[in-house]
Amino acid sequence: MDATVGRRERKKAATRQALADAALRLFTEHGYDRVTVRDVAEAADVSTTTLLKHFPSKEALVFDQETDREADLVAAVRDRAPDRSVPGALRAYVEDAQLRAPDADPRFRAFADLVRDTPALSEYARRMWTRHQDALARAVADATGAEPDDPRCAALARFTLEASALARDSADPAGALDAAFDLLEHGWQAG
């Protein structure tokens, strides 16, 4: 039974990856608005019904890694070094995800350009990213011993997620992240 479950899960994961890869390729080659869900299904050699079992919407095809992203955010807080602050750990995670990832995988640049240049995807990305706020706030509360409903934990989570968006939209992403996380780490310093 375990081998069957393992094989079945591997096949599902392979189908999901084939769909995500086909979608990114078609969207970057032809433009998001000119590609249909059916086009993606055909490129991955599956039915539209199968595609919709894996991805509930056309936008979701582009963001196939979002569940991993939430786990990574929580891990950045939970698994940080004992001498690293929560804002410092989140800063390192966001810097790595936003500034270093494009250099590590050339497909990331195509993905980032596609999202930035497609209004429907930009808005979807913002909604997807900010939906991680509650999980991140809980992780911050757990890590700091705060009450689960402490508004400071929710604020830090919200501002961390918004700092990422601020950097993504900035002409100087590194400078934007530095400014945002300096504020989160040290508070407002009127100058």
Coordinates of N, CA, C and O in Angstrom, one line a residue:
M1 N 0.8 -1.2 0.0 CA 0.0 0.0 0.0 C 0.9 1.3 0.0 O 0.6 2.2 -0.7
D2 N 1.9 1.3 0.8 CA 2.8 2.5 0.9 C 3.4 2.8 -0.4 O 3.6 4.0 -0.8
A3 N 3.8 1.8 -1.2 CA 4.5 2.0 -2.5 C 3.5 2.6 -3.5 O 3.8 3.5 -4.3
T4 N 2.2 2.2 -3.4 CA 1.1 2.7 -4.2 C 0.9 4.2 -3.9 O 0.8 5.0 -4.8
V5 N 0.8 4.5 -2.6 CA 0.6 5.9 -2.2 C 1.7 6.7 -2.6 O 1.6 7.8 -3.2
G6 N 3.0 6.2 -2.4 CA 4.1 7.0 -2.9 C 4.2 7.2 -4.3 O 4.5 8.3 -4.8
R7 N 3.8 6.2 -5.1 CA 3.8 6.3 -6.6 C 2.7 7.3 -7.0 O 2.9 8.2 -7.9
R8 N 1.6 7.2 -6.4 CA 0.4 8.1 -6.7 C 0.8 9.5 -6.4 O 0.5 10.4 -7.2
E9 N 1.4 9.8 -5.3 CA 1.8 11.1 -4.9 C 2.9 11.7 -5.8 O 2.9 12.8 -6.2
R10 N 3.8 10.8 -6.2 CA 4.9 11.2 -7.2 C 4.2 11.6 -8.5 O 4.7 12.6 -9.1
K11 N 3.3 10.8 -9.0 CA 2.6 11.1 -10.2 C 1.9 12.4 -10.2 O 1.9 13.2 -11.1
K12 N 1.2 12.6 -9.0 CA 0.5 13.9 -8.9 C 1.4 15.1 -8.9 O 1.2 16.1 -9.5
A13 N 2.5 14.9 -8.2 CA 3.5 16.0 -8.1 C 4.1 16.2 -9.5 O 4.4 17.4 -9.9
A14 N 4.4 15.2 -10.2 CA 5.0 15.3 -11.6 C 4.0 16.0 -12.5 O 4.3 16.9 -13.3
T15 N 2.7 15.7 -12.4 CA 1.7 16.3 -13.2 C 1.5 17.8 -12.9 O 1.5 18.7 -13.7
R16 N 1.6 18.1 -11.6 CA 1.5 19.5 -11.1 C 2.7 20.3 -11.6 O 2.5 21.4 -12.1
Q17 N 3.9 19.7 -11.5 CA 5.0 20.4 -12.0 C 5.0 20.6 -13.5 O 5.4 21.7 -14.0
A18 N 4.5 19.6 -14.3 CA 4.4 19.7 -15.7 C 3.5 20.8 -16.1 O 3.7 21.6 -17.0
L19 N 2.4 20.9 -15.3 CA 1.4 22.0 -15.6 C 2.0 23.4 -15.3 O 1.9 24.3 -16.1
A20 N 2.7 23.5 -14.2 CA 3.3 24.8 -13.8 C 4.4 25.2 -14.8 O 4.4 26.3 -15.2
D21 N 5.2 24.2 -15.2 CA 6.2 24.5 -16.2 C 5.6 24.9 -17.6 O 6.1 25.9 -18.2
A22 N 4.6 24.2 -18.0 CA 3.9 24.5 -19.3 C 3.3 25.9 -19.2 O 3.4 26.7 -20.1
A23 N 2.7 26.2 -18.1 CA 2.0 27.5 -17.9 C 3.0 28.6 -18.0 O 2.9 29.6 -18.7
L24 N 4.1 28.5 -17.2 CA 5.1 29.6 -17.2 C 5.7 29.8 -18.6 O 5.9 30.9 -19.1
R25 N 6.0 28.7 -19.3 CA 6.6 28.7 -20.7 C 5.6 29.4 -21.6 O 6.0 30.4 -22.3
L26 N 4.3 29.0 -21.6 CA 3.4 29.6 -22.5 C 3.1 31.1 -22.2 O 3.0 31.9 -23.1
F27 N 3.0 31.4 -20.9 CA 2.7 32.7 -20.5 C 3.8 33.7 -20.8 O 3.6 34.8 -21.3
T28 N 5.1 33.2 -20.7 CA 6.2 34.1 -21.0 C 6.4 34.2 -22.5 O 6.8 35.3 -23.0
E29 N 6.1 33.2 -23.3 CA 6.2 33.2 -24.7 C 5.1 34.0 -25.4 O 5.3 34.7 -26.4
H30 N 3.9 33.9 -24.9 CA 2.7 34.4 -25.6 C 2.0 35.5 -24.8 O 1.1 36.2 -25.4
G31 N 2.3 35.7 -23.6 CA 1.6 36.7 -22.7 C 0.5 36.0 -22.0 O -0.2 35.1 -22.5
Y32 N 0.3 36.3 -20.8 CA -0.7 35.7 -19.9 C -2.1 35.8 -20.4 O -2.8 34.8 -20.5
D33 N -2.5 36.9 -20.9 CA -3.9 37.1 -21.4 C -4.2 36.4 -22.7 O -5.3 36.1 -23.0
R34 N -3.2 36.0 -23.4 CA -3.4 35.3 -24.7 C -3.4 33.8 -24.6 O -3.6 33.1 -25.5
V35 N -3.1 33.3 -23.4 CA -3.1 31.8 -23.2 C -4.3 31.4 -22.3 O -4.6 32.0 -21.3
T36 N -4.9 30.3 -22.7 CA -6.1 29.8 -22.0 C -5.7 28.6 -21.1 O -4.6 28.0 -21.3
V37 N -6.5 28.3 -20.2 CA -6.3 27.1 -19.3 C -6.3 25.9 -20.2 O -5.4 25.0 -20.0
R38 N -7.1 25.8 -21.2 CA -7.1 24.7 -22.2 C -5.7 24.6 -22.9 O -5.2 23.5 -23.1
D39 N -5.1 25.7 -23.3 CA -3.8 25.7 -23.9 C -2.7 25.1 -23.0 O -1.9 24.3 -23.4
V40 N -2.8 25.5 -21.7 CA -1.9 24.9 -20.7 C -2.1 23.4 -20.6 O -1.1 22.6 -20.6
A41 N -3.3 23.0 -20.4 CA -3.6 21.6 -20.3 C -3.1 20.8 -21.5 O -2.5 19.7 -21.3
E42 N -3.3 21.3 -22.7 CA -2.9 20.6 -23.9 C -1.3 20.5 -23.9 O -0.8 19.5 -24.3
A43 N -0.7 21.6 -23.5 CA 0.8 21.6 -23.5 C 1.4 20.6 -22.5 O 2.4 20.0 -22.8
A44 N 0.6 20.3 -21.5 CA 1.1 19.4 -20.4 C 0.5 18.0 -20.7 O 0.7 17.1 -19.9
D45 N -0.3 17.9 -21.8 CA -0.9 16.6 -22.2 C -1.8 16.0 -21.1 O -1.7 14.8 -20.7
V46 N -2.7 16.9 -20.5 CA -3.7 16.5 -19.6 C -5.0 17.1 -20.0 O -5.0 18.1 -20.8
S47 N -6.1 16.7 -19.3 CA -7.4 17.3 -19.6 C -7.5 18.6 -18.8 O -6.8 18.8 -17.8
T48 N -8.4 19.4 -19.2 CA -8.7 20.7 -18.5 C -9.2 20.3 -17.1 O -8.9 21.0 -16.1
T49 N -10.0 19.3 -17.0 CA -10.5 18.8 -15.6 C -9.3 18.5 -14.7 O -9.3 18.8 -13.5
T50 N -8.3 17.8 -15.3 CA -7.1 17.4 -14.4 C -6.4 18.7 -14.0 O -6.0 18.8 -12.9
L51 N -6.2 19.6 -14.9 CA -5.6 20.9 -14.6 C -6.3 21.5 -13.4 O -5.7 22.0 -12.4
L52 N -7.6 21.6 -13.5 CA -8.4 22.3 -12.5 C -8.4 21.6 -11.1 O -8.7 22.2 -10.1
K53 N -8.1 20.3 -11.1 CA -8.0 19.5 -9.9 C -6.7 20.0 -9.1 O -6.6 20.0 -7.9
H54 N -5.7 20.3 -9.9 CA -4.4 20.8 -9.3 C -4.4 22.3 -9.1 O -3.7 22.7 -8.1
F55 N -5.0 23.0 -9.9 CA -4.9 24.5 -9.8 C -6.4 25.0 -10.0 O -6.9 24.9 -11.1
P56 N -6.9 25.7 -9.0 CA -8.3 26.2 -9.0 C -8.5 27.3 -10.0 O -9.7 27.7 -10.3
S57 N -7.5 28.0 -10.4 CA -7.6 29.2 -11.3 C -6.4 29.3 -12.2 O -5.4 28.7 -12.0
K58 N -6.6 30.1 -13.2 CA -5.5 30.4 -14.1 C -4.3 31.1 -13.4 O -3.1 30.7 -13.6
E59 N -4.6 32.0 -12.5 CA -3.6 32.7 -11.7 C -2.8 31.7 -10.9 O -1.6 31.8 -10.7
A60 N -3.5 30.7 -10.3 CA -2.8 29.8 -9.4 C -1.7 29.0 -10.2 O -0.8 28.5 -9.5
L61 N -1.8 28.8 -11.5 CA -0.8 28.1 -12.2 C 0.5 28.8 -12.1 O 1.6 28.1 -12.2
V62 N 0.6 30.1 -11.9 CA 1.8 30.8 -11.9 C 2.4 30.7 -10.5 O 3.6 30.8 -10.3
F63 N 1.6 30.5 -9.5 CA 2.1 30.5 -8.1 C 2.0 29.1 -7.5 O 1.4 28.9 -6.4
D64 N 2.6 28.2 -8.1 CA 2.6 26.8 -7.7 C 3.4 26.5 -6.4 O 3.2 25.5 -5.8
Q65 N 4.2 27.4 -6.0 CA 5.1 27.2 -4.8 C 4.6 27.9 -3.5 O 5.3 28.0 -2.5
E66 N 3.4 28.4 -3.5 CA 2.9 29.3 -2.4 C 2.8 28.6 -1.1 O 3.1 29.1 0.0
T67 N 2.4 27.3 -1.0 CA 2.4 26.6 0.2 C 3.8 26.4 0.8 O 4.0 26.5 2.0
D68 N 4.8 26.2 0.0 CA 6.1 26.1 0.5 C 6.6 27.5 1.0 O 7.3 27.5 2.0
R69 N 6.1 28.5 0.4 CA 6.6 29.9 0.9 C 6.1 30.1 2.3 O 6.8 30.7 3.1
E70 N 4.9 29.8 2.6 CA 4.4 30.0 4.0 C 5.2 29.2 5.0 O 5.6 29.7 6.0
A71 N 5.5 27.9 4.6 CA 6.3 27.1 5.5 C 7.7 27.7 5.7 O 8.2 27.7 6.8
D72 N 8.2 28.2 4.6 CA 9.6 28.9 4.7 C 9.6 30.1 5.6 O 10.5 30.4 6.4
L73 N 8.5 30.9 5.5 CA 8.4 32.1 6.4 C 8.4 31.7 7.8 O 9.0 32.3 8.7
V74 N 7.5 30.7 8.1 CA 7.4 30.3 9.5 C 8.7 29.7 10.0 O 9.2 30.0 11.1
A75 N 9.4 28.9 9.2 CA 10.7 28.3 9.5 C 11.8 29.4 9.7 O 12.6 29.2 10.6
A76 N 11.7 30.5 9.0 CA 12.7 31.6 9.2 C 12.6 32.1 10.6 O 13.6 32.5 11.2
V77 N 11.4 32.2 11.2 CA 11.3 32.6 12.5 C 11.6 31.5 13.5 O 12.4 31.7 14.4
R78 N 11.0 30.4 13.3 CA 11.2 29.3 14.2 C 12.6 28.8 14.3 O 13.1 28.4 15.4
D79 N 13.3 28.7 13.2 CA 14.6 28.1 13.1 C 15.8 29.1 13.2 O 16.9 28.7 12.8
R80 N 15.5 30.3 13.5 CA 16.5 31.4 13.5 C 17.6 31.1 14.6 O 17.3 30.4 15.5
A81 N 18.8 31.6 14.4 CA 19.8 31.4 15.3 C 19.4 32.1 16.6 O 18.7 33.1 16.6
P82 N 19.9 31.6 17.8 CA 19.5 32.2 19.1 C 19.9 33.7 19.2 O 19.2 34.4 19.9
D83 N 20.9 34.1 18.6 CA 21.3 35.5 18.7 C 20.7 36.4 17.6 O 21.0 37.6 17.6
R84 N 19.8 35.9 16.8 CA 19.2 36.7 15.7 C 17.8 37.1 16.1 O 17.0 36.3 16.6
S85 N 17.5 38.3 15.9 CA 16.1 38.8 16.3 C 15.1 38.3 15.2 O 15.5 37.9 14.1
V86 N 13.9 38.3 15.6 CA 12.8 37.9 14.7 C 12.8 38.8 13.4 O 12.8 38.3 12.3
P87 N 12.9 40.2 13.6 CA 12.9 41.0 12.4 C 14.2 40.7 11.5 O 14.2 40.7 10.3
G88 N 15.3 40.4 12.2 CA 16.5 40.1 11.5 C 16.4 38.8 10.7 O 16.9 38.7 9.5
A89 N 15.8 37.8 11.2 CA 15.5 36.6 10.5 C 14.6 36.7 9.4 O 14.8 36.2 8.3
L90 N 13.6 37.5 9.5 CA 12.6 37.8 8.4 C 13.3 38.6 7.3 O 13.1 38.4 6.2
R91 N 14.1 39.6 7.7 CA 14.9 40.4 6.8 C 15.7 39.5 5.9 O 15.8 39.6 4.7
A92 N 16.5 38.5 6.5 CA 17.3 37.6 5.8 C 16.5 36.8 4.8 O 16.9 36.5 3.7
Y93 N 15.4 36.3 5.3 CA 14.5 35.5 4.4 C 14.0 36.3 3.2 O 14.1 35.8 2.1
V94 N 13.5 37.4 3.5 CA 13.0 38.3 2.4 C 14.1 38.6 1.4 O 13.9 38.6 0.2
E95 N 15.2 39.0 1.9 CA 16.4 39.3 1.1 C 16.7 38.1 0.2 O 17.0 38.3 -1.0
D96 N 16.8 37.0 0.8 CA 17.1 35.8 0.0 C 16.1 35.5 -1.0 O 16.4 35.2 -2.2
A97 N 14.8 35.6 -0.6 CA 13.7 35.2 -1.6 C 13.6 36.3 -2.7 O 13.3 35.9 -3.8
Q98 N 13.8 37.5 -2.4 CA 13.6 38.6 -3.4 C 14.8 39.0 -4.2 O 14.7 39.4 -5.3
L99 N 16.0 39.0 -3.5 CA 17.2 39.6 -4.1 C 18.1 38.5 -4.7 O 18.8 38.7 -5.7
R100 N 18.2 37.4 -4.0 CA 19.2 36.3 -4.4 C 18.5 35.3 -5.3 O 19.2 34.7 -6.2
A101 N 17.2 35.0 -5.2 CA 16.6 34.0 -5.9 C 16.7 34.2 -7.4 O 16.9 33.3 -8.2
P102 N 16.5 35.5 -7.9 CA 16.6 35.7 -9.4 C 17.9 35.3 -9.9 O 18.0 34.8 -11.1
D103 N 19.0 35.5 -9.2 CA 20.3 35.1 -9.6 C 20.5 33.6 -9.6 O 21.3 33.0 -10.4
A104 N 19.8 32.9 -8.7 CA 20.0 31.4 -8.6 C 19.3 30.6 -9.7 O 19.7 29.6 -10.1
D105 N 18.2 31.2 -10.2 CA 17.4 30.4 -11.2 C 16.9 31.4 -12.3 O 16.1 32.3 -12.0
P106 N 17.4 31.3 -13.5 CA 17.1 32.2 -14.6 C 15.6 32.3 -14.9 O 15.1 33.3 -15.3
R107 N 14.9 31.2 -14.6 CA 13.4 31.2 -14.8 C 12.7 32.1 -13.8 O 11.6 32.6 -14.1
F108 N 13.4 32.4 -12.7 CA 12.7 33.3 -11.7 C 12.6 34.7 -12.3 O 11.6 35.4 -12.1
R109 N 13.6 35.2 -13.1 CA 13.5 36.5 -13.7 C 12.3 36.6 -14.7 O 11.5 37.5 -14.7
A110 N 12.1 35.5 -15.5 CA 10.9 35.5 -16.4 C 9.6 35.5 -15.6 O 8.7 36.2 -15.9
F111 N 9.6 34.7 -14.5 CA 8.4 34.7 -13.6 C 8.2 36.1 -13.0 O 7.1 36.6 -13.1
A112 N 9.2 36.7 -12.5 CA 9.1 38.0 -11.8 C 8.6 39.1 -12.8 O 7.7 39.9 -12.5
D113 N 9.2 39.0 -14.1 CA 8.7 40.0 -15.1 C 7.3 39.7 -15.5 O 6.5 40.7 -15.7
L114 N 6.9 38.5 -15.6 CA 5.5 38.1 -16.0 C 4.6 38.7 -14.9 O 3.5 39.3 -15.3
V115 N 4.9 38.5 -13.7 CA 4.0 38.9 -12.6 C 3.9 40.5 -12.6 O 2.8 41.0 -12.5
R116 N 5.1 41.1 -12.7 CA 5.1 42.6 -12.6 C 4.3 43.2 -13.8 O 3.7 44.2 -13.6
D117 N 4.4 42.6 -15.0 CA 3.9 43.2 -16.2 C 2.4 42.8 -16.4 O 1.8 43.2 -17.4
T118 N 1.8 41.9 -15.6 CA 0.5 41.5 -15.8 C -0.4 41.9 -14.6 O -0.2 41.3 -13.5
P119 N -1.2 42.9 -14.7 CA -2.0 43.4 -13.5 C -2.7 42.3 -12.8 O -2.7 42.3 -11.5
A120 N -3.4 41.4 -13.5 CA -4.1 40.3 -12.8 C -3.2 39.5 -11.9 O -3.5 39.1 -10.8
L121 N -2.0 39.2 -12.4 CA -1.0 38.4 -11.6 C -0.4 39.2 -10.5 O -0.1 38.7 -9.4
S122 N -0.2 40.5 -10.7 CA 0.4 41.4 -9.6 C -0.6 41.4 -8.4 O -0.1 41.3 -7.3
E123 N -1.8 41.6 -8.7 CA -2.8 41.6 -7.6 C -3.0 40.3 -7.0 O -3.1 40.2 -5.8
Y124 N -3.0 39.2 -7.8 CA -3.1 37.9 -7.2 C -1.8 37.6 -6.3 O -2.0 37.0 -5.2
A125 N -0.7 38.0 -6.8 CA 0.6 37.8 -6.0 C 0.5 38.5 -4.7 O 0.8 38.0 -3.6
R126 N -0.1 39.7 -4.7 CA -0.2 40.5 -3.4 C -1.2 39.8 -2.5 O -0.9 39.6 -1.3
R127 N -2.3 39.3 -3.0 CA -3.2 38.6 -2.1 C -2.6 37.3 -1.6 O -2.8 36.9 -0.5
M128 N -1.9 36.5 -2.5 CA -1.3 35.3 -2.1 C -0.3 35.5 -1.0 O -0.2 34.8 0.0
W129 N 0.5 36.5 -1.1 CA 1.6 36.8 -0.2 C 1.0 37.2 1.1 O 1.4 36.7 2.2
T130 N 0.0 38.1 1.2 CA -0.5 38.6 2.4 C -1.4 37.6 3.1 O -1.6 37.7 4.3
R131 N -1.8 36.5 2.5 CA -2.6 35.5 3.2 C -1.7 34.7 4.2 O -2.2 34.0 5.0
H132 N -0.4 34.9 4.1 CA 0.5 34.2 5.0 C 0.6 35.0 6.4 O 1.3 34.5 7.3
Q133 N -0.1 36.1 6.5 CA 0.1 36.9 7.7 C -0.3 36.2 9.0 O 0.4 36.3 9.9
D134 N -1.4 35.5 9.0 CA -1.8 34.8 10.2 C -0.8 33.8 10.7 O -0.5 33.7 11.8
A135 N -0.4 33.0 9.7 CA 0.6 31.9 10.1 C 1.9 32.6 10.6 O 2.5 32.1 11.6
L136 N 2.3 33.6 9.9 CA 3.6 34.3 10.3 C 3.4 34.9 11.7 O 4.3 34.9 12.6
A137 N 2.3 35.6 12.0 CA 2.0 36.2 13.3 C 2.0 35.1 14.4 O 2.5 35.4 15.5
R138 N 1.4 34.0 14.1 CA 1.5 32.9 15.1 C 2.9 32.4 15.4 O 3.3 32.2 16.5
A139 N 3.7 32.3 14.3 CA 5.1 31.9 14.5 C 5.8 33.0 15.3 O 6.7 32.6 16.2
V140 N 5.6 34.2 15.1 CA 6.2 35.3 15.9 C 5.8 35.2 17.3 O 6.6 35.3 18.2
A141 N 4.5 35.0 17.5 CA 4.0 34.9 18.9 C 4.7 33.7 19.6 O 5.1 33.8 20.8
D142 N 4.7 32.6 18.9 CA 5.4 31.4 19.5 C 6.8 31.6 19.9 O 7.3 31.3 20.9
A143 N 7.5 32.3 18.9 CA 9.0 32.5 19.1 C 9.3 33.5 20.2 O 10.4 33.4 20.8
T144 N 8.4 34.4 20.5 CA 8.7 35.5 21.4 C 7.9 35.3 22.8 O 8.1 36.1 23.7
G145 N 7.1 34.3 22.8 CA 6.3 34.1 24.1 C 5.1 35.0 24.2 O 4.6 35.1 25.3
A146 N 4.8 35.7 23.2 CA 3.6 36.6 23.2 C 2.3 35.9 23.1 O 2.3 34.7 22.7
E147 N 1.3 36.5 23.5 CA -0.1 35.9 23.3 C -0.4 35.8 21.8 O 0.0 36.6 21.0
P148 N -1.1 34.7 21.5 CA -1.4 34.5 20.1 C -2.1 35.6 19.4 O -1.9 35.8 18.1
D149 N -2.8 36.4 20.1 CA -3.6 37.5 19.5 C -2.9 38.9 19.7 O -3.5 39.9 19.5
D150 N -1.6 38.9 20.1 CA -0.9 40.1 20.3 C -0.8 40.9 19.0 O -0.3 40.4 18.0
P151 N -1.3 42.1 19.0 CA -1.3 42.9 17.8 C 0.1 43.3 17.3 O 0.3 43.5 16.1
R152 N 1.1 43.3 18.1 CA 2.4 43.5 17.7 C 2.9 42.4 16.8 O 3.6 42.7 15.8
C153 N 2.5 41.2 17.1 CA 3.0 40.1 16.2 C 2.3 40.2 14.9 O 2.9 39.9 13.8
A154 N 1.0 40.5 14.8 CA 0.3 40.7 13.6 C 0.9 41.8 12.8 O 1.0 41.8 11.6
A155 N 1.2 42.9 13.5 CA 1.8 44.1 12.8 C 3.2 43.7 12.2 O 3.4 44.1 11.0
L156 N 4.0 43.0 12.9 CA 5.3 42.6 12.4 C 5.1 41.7 11.2 O 5.8 41.9 10.1
A157 N 4.2 40.8 11.3 CA 3.9 39.9 10.1 C 3.4 40.7 8.9 O 3.9 40.6 7.8
R158 N 2.5 41.6 9.1 CA 1.9 42.4 8.1 C 3.0 43.3 7.4 O 3.1 43.4 6.2
F159 N 3.8 44.0 8.3 CA 4.8 44.9 7.7 C 5.9 44.1 7.0 O 6.5 44.6 6.0
T160 N 6.2 42.9 7.5 CA 7.2 42.1 6.8 C 6.7 41.8 5.4 O 7.5 41.9 4.4
L161 N 5.5 41.4 5.3 CA 4.9 41.0 4.0 C 4.8 42.2 3.1 O 5.1 42.1 1.9
E162 N 4.5 43.4 3.7 CA 4.4 44.6 2.9 C 5.8 45.1 2.5 O 6.0 45.6 1.4
A163 N 6.8 44.8 3.3 CA 8.2 45.2 3.0 C 8.6 44.5 1.7 O 9.3 45.0 0.9
S164 N 8.2 43.3 1.6 CA 8.5 42.5 0.4 C 7.9 43.1 -0.8 O 8.6 43.2 -1.9
A165 N 6.7 43.5 -0.7 CA 6.0 44.1 -1.9 C 6.6 45.4 -2.2 O 6.8 45.8 -3.4
L166 N 7.0 46.2 -1.2 CA 7.7 47.5 -1.4 C 9.0 47.3 -2.1 O 9.2 48.0 -3.1
A167 N 9.7 46.3 -1.7 CA 11.0 46.0 -2.4 C 10.8 45.6 -3.9 O 11.5 46.1 -4.8
R168 N 9.8 44.7 -4.1 CA 9.5 44.2 -5.4 C 9.1 45.4 -6.4 O 9.5 45.4 -7.5
D169 N 8.5 46.4 -5.9 CA 8.0 47.5 -6.7 C 9.0 48.7 -6.7 O 8.7 49.7 -7.4
S170 N 10.1 48.6 -6.0 CA 11.1 49.7 -5.9 C 12.1 49.6 -7.0 O 12.6 48.5 -7.5
A171 N 12.6 50.8 -7.4 CA 13.8 50.8 -8.3 C 15.0 50.4 -7.6 O 16.0 49.9 -8.3
D172 N 15.1 50.4 -6.3 CA 16.2 50.0 -5.5 C 15.7 49.0 -4.5 O 15.5 49.3 -3.3
P173 N 15.5 47.7 -4.9 CA 14.9 46.7 -3.9 C 15.7 46.6 -2.6 O 15.1 46.5 -1.6
A174 N 17.0 46.5 -2.8 CA 17.9 46.3 -1.6 C 17.7 47.5 -0.6 O 17.6 47.3 0.6
G175 N 17.7 48.7 -1.2 CA 17.6 49.9 -0.3 C 16.2 50.0 0.3 O 16.1 50.3 1.5
A176 N 15.2 49.5 -0.4 CA 13.8 49.5 0.2 C 13.7 48.5 1.3 O 13.1 48.8 2.4
L177 N 14.3 47.3 1.1 CA 14.3 46.3 2.2 C 15.1 46.8 3.4 O 14.7 46.7 4.6
D178 N 16.2 47.5 3.2 CA 17.0 48.0 4.3 C 16.2 49.0 5.1 O 16.2 49.0 6.3
A179 N 15.6 49.9 4.4 CA 14.8 51.0 5.0 C 13.6 50.4 5.8 O 13.4 50.7 7.0
A180 N 12.9 49.4 5.2 CA 11.8 48.8 5.9 C 12.2 48.0 7.1 O 11.6 48.2 8.2
F181 N 13.2 47.2 7.0 CA 13.6 46.4 8.1 C 14.4 47.1 9.2 O 14.3 46.7 10.4
D182 N 15.0 48.2 8.8 CA 15.6 49.0 9.8 C 14.5 49.6 10.7 O 14.6 49.7 11.9
L183 N 13.4 50.0 10.1 CA 12.3 50.6 10.8 C 11.7 49.5 11.7 O 11.4 49.8 12.9
L184 N 11.5 48.3 11.2 CA 10.9 47.2 12.0 C 11.8 46.8 13.1 O 11.4 46.5 14.2
E185 N 13.1 46.9 12.9 CA 14.1 46.4 13.9 C 14.3 47.5 15.0 O 14.4 47.2 16.2
H186 N 14.4 48.8 14.6 CA 14.8 49.9 15.5 C 13.7 50.9 15.7 O 14.0 51.8 16.5
G187 N 12.6 50.9 15.1 CA 11.6 51.9 15.2 C 11.8 53.1 14.4 O 12.9 53.3 13.8
W188 N 10.9 54.0 14.5 CA 11.0 55.3 13.7 C 12.0 56.2 14.3 O 12.0 56.5 15.5
Q189 N 12.9 56.7 13.5 CA 13.9 57.7 13.9 C 13.7 58.9 13.0 O 14.2 58.9 11.9
A190 N 13.1 59.9 13.6 CA 12.9 61.1 12.7 C 14.2 61.8 12.5 O 15.1 61.9 13.4
G191 N 14.4 62.2 11.2 CA 15.7 62.7 10.9 C 15.8 64.1 10.5 O 15.1 64.9 10.2

